[in-house]
PDB file of C-alpha atoms and ligand atoms in Angstrom:
ATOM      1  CA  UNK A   1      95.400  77.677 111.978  1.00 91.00           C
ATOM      2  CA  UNK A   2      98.773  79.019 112.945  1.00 94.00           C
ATOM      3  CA  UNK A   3     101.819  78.928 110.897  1.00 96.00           C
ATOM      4  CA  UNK A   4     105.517  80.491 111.733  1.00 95.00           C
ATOM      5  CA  UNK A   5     106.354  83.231 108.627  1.00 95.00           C
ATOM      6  CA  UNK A   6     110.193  84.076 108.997  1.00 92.00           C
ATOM      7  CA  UNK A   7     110.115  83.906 113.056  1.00 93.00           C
ATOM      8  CA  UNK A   8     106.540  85.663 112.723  1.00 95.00           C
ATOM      9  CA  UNK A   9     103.125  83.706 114.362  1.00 95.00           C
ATOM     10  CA  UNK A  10     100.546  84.021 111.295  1.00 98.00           C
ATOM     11  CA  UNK A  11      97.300  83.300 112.129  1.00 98.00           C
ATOM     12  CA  UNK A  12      94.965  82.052 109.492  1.00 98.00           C
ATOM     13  CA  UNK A  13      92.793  79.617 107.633  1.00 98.00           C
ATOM     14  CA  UNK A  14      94.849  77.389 105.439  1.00 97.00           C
ATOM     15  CA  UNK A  15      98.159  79.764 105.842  1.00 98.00           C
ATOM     16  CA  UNK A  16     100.740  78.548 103.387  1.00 97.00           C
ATOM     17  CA  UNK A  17     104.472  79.739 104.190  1.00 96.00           C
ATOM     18  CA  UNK A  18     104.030  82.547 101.873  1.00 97.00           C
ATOM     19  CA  UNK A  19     101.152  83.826 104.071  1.00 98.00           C
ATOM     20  CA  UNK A  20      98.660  83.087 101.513  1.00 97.00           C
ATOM     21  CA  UNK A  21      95.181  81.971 102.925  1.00 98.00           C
ATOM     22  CA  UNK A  22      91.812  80.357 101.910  1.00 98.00           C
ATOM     23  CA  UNK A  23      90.272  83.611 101.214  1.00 97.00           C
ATOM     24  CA  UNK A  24      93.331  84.827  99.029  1.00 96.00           C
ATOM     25  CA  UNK A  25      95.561  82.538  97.361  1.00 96.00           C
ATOM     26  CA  UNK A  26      97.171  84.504  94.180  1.00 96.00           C
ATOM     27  CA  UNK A  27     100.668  84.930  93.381  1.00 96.00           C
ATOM     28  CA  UNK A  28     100.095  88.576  94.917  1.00 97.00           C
ATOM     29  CA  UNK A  29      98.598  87.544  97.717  1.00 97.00           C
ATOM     30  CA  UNK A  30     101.808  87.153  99.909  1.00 97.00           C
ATOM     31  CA  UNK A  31     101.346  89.927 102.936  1.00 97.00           C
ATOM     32  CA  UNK A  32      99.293  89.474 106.502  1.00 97.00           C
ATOM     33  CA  UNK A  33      98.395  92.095 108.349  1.00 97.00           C
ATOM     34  CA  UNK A  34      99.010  92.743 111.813  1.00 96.00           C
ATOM     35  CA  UNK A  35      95.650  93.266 114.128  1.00 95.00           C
ATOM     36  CA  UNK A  36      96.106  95.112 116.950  1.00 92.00           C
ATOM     37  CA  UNK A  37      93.455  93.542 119.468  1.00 95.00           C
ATOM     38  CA  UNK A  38      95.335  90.054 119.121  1.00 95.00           C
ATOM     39  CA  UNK A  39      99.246  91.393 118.546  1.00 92.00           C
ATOM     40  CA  UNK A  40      99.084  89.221 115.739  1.00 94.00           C
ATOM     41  CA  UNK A  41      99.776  88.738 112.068  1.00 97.00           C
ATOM     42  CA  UNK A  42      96.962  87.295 109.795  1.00 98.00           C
ATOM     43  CA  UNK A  43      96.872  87.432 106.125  1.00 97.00           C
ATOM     44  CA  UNK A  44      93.224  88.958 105.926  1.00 96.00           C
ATOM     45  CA  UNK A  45      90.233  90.734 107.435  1.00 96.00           C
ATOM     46  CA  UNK A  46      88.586  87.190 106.953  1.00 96.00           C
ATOM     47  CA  UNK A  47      90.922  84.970 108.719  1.00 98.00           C
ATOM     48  CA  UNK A  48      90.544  87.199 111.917  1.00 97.00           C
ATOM     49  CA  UNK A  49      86.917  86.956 111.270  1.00 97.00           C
ATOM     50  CA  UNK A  50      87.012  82.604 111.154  1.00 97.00           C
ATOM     51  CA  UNK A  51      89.579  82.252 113.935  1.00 97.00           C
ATOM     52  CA  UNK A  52      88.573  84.978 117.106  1.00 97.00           C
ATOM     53  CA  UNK A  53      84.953  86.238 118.274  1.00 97.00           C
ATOM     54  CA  UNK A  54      85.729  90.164 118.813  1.00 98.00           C
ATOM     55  CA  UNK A  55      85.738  93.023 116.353  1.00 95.00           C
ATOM     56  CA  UNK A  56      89.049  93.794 114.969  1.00 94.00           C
ATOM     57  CA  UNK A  57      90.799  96.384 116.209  1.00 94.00           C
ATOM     58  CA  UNK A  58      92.708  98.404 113.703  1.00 92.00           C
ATOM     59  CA  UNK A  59      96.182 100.210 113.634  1.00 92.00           C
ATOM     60  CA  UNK A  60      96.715 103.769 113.366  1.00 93.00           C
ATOM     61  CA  UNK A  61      98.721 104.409 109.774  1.00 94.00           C
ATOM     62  CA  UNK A  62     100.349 106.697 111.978  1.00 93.00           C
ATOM     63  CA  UNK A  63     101.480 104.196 114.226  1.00 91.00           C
ATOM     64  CA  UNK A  64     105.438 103.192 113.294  1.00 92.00           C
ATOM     65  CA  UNK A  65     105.513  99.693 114.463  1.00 93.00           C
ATOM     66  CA  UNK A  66     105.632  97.290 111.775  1.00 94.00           C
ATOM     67  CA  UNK A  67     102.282  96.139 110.575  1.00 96.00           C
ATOM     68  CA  UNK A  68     102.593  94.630 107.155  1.00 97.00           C
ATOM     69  CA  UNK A  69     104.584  91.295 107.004  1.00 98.00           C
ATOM     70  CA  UNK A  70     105.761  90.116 103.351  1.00 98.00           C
ATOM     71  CA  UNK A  71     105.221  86.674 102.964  1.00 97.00           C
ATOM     72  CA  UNK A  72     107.986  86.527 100.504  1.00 97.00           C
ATOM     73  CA  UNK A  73     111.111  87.545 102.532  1.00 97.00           C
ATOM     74  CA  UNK A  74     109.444  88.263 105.076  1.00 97.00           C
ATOM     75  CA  UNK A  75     110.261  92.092 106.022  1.00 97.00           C
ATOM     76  CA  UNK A  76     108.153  93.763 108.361  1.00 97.00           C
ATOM     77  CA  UNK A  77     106.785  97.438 107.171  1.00 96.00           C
ATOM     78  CA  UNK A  78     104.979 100.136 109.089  1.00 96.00           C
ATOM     79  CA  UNK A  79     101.576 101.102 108.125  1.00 95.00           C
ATOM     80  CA  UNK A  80     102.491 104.201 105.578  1.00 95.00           C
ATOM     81  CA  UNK A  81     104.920 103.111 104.341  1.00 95.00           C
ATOM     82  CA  UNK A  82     102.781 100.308 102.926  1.00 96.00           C
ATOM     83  CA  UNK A  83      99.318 102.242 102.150  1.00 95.00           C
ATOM     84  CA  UNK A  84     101.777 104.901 100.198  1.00 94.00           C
ATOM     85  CA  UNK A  85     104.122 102.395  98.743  1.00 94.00           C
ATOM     86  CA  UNK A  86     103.573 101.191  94.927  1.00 93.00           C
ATOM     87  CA  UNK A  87     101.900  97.324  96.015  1.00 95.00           C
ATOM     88  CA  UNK A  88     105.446  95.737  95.994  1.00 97.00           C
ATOM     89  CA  UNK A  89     107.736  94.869  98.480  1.00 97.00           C
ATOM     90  CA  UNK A  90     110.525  97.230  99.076  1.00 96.00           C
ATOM     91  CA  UNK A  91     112.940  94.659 100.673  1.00 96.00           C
ATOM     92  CA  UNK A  92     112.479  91.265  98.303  1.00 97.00           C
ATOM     93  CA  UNK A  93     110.745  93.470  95.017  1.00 97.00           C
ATOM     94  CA  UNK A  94     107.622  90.935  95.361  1.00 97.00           C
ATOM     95  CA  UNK A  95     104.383  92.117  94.074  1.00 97.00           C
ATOM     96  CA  UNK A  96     101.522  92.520  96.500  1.00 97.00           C
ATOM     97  CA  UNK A  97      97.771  92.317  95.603  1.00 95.00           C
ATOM     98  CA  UNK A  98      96.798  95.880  94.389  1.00 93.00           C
ATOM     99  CA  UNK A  99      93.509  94.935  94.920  1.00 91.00           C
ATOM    100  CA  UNK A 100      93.762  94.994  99.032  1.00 89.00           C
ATOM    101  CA  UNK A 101      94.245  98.679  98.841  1.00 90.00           C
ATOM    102  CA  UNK A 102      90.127  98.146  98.524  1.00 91.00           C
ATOM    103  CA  UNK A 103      89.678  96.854 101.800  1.00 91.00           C
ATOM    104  CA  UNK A 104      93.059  99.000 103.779  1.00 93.00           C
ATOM    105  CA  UNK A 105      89.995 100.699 106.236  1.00 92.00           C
ATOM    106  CA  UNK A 106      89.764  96.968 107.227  1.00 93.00           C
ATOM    107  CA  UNK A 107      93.052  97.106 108.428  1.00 95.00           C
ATOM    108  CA  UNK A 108      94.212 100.508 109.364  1.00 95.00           C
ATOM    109  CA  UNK A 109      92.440 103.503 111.045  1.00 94.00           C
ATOM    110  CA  UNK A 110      92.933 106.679 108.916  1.00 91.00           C
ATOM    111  CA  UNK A 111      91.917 109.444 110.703  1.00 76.00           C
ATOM    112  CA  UNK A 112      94.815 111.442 111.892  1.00 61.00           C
TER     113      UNK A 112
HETATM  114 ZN1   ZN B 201      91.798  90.263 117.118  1.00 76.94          ZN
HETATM  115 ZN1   ZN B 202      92.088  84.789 104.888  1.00 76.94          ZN
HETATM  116 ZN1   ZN B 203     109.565  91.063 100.713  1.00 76.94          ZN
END
């Protein structure tokens, strides 16, 4: 239920050390997400949702602590820069899951 991602706590149903979880498993699917009610990473909206009983709280995309964790290398990245960024990471190059950009009012609060 909790894994250690490059010296980062990830919370998480089945985490693997790529930050991969049950819900999303793909080659792509290599980011968590940092929730701001529990100052901790988890690799989806889902996770949060199996491991603690309270709404999640999301971050501002203004906000310029690091949100985003890459699984792959794991580089931490502020919420802009990964909401505007092309769904790769721009430390390692790895490929993230264009399909989360679906589901990024999950995760971060947009209104200025
Ligand atoms: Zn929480
Ligand atoms: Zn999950
Ligand atoms: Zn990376």
């Amino acid at each position: 239920m909790e894994r250690e991602v490059d010296g980062h706590t990830v919370r998480g149903v089945d985490v693997d050390p790529e930050t991969r979880c049950a819900h999303y498993d793909t080659d792509r699917d290599v980011v968590a997400l940092r929730f701001a009610c529990c100052d901790a990473y988890y690799p989806c909206f889902r996770c949060h949702e199996a491991l603690v009983d309270h709404d999640p709280e999301r971050l501002s995309v203004a906000e310029s602590a690091p949100a985003v964790l890459c699984g792959s290398c794991g580089a931490t990245l502020p919420p802009r820069e990964f909401v505007d960024g092309d769904h790769s990471c721009p430390d390692c190059g790895a490929a993230f899951n264009p399909g989360c950009a679906a589901h990024y009012d999950r995760y971060f609060a947009f209104e200025a």
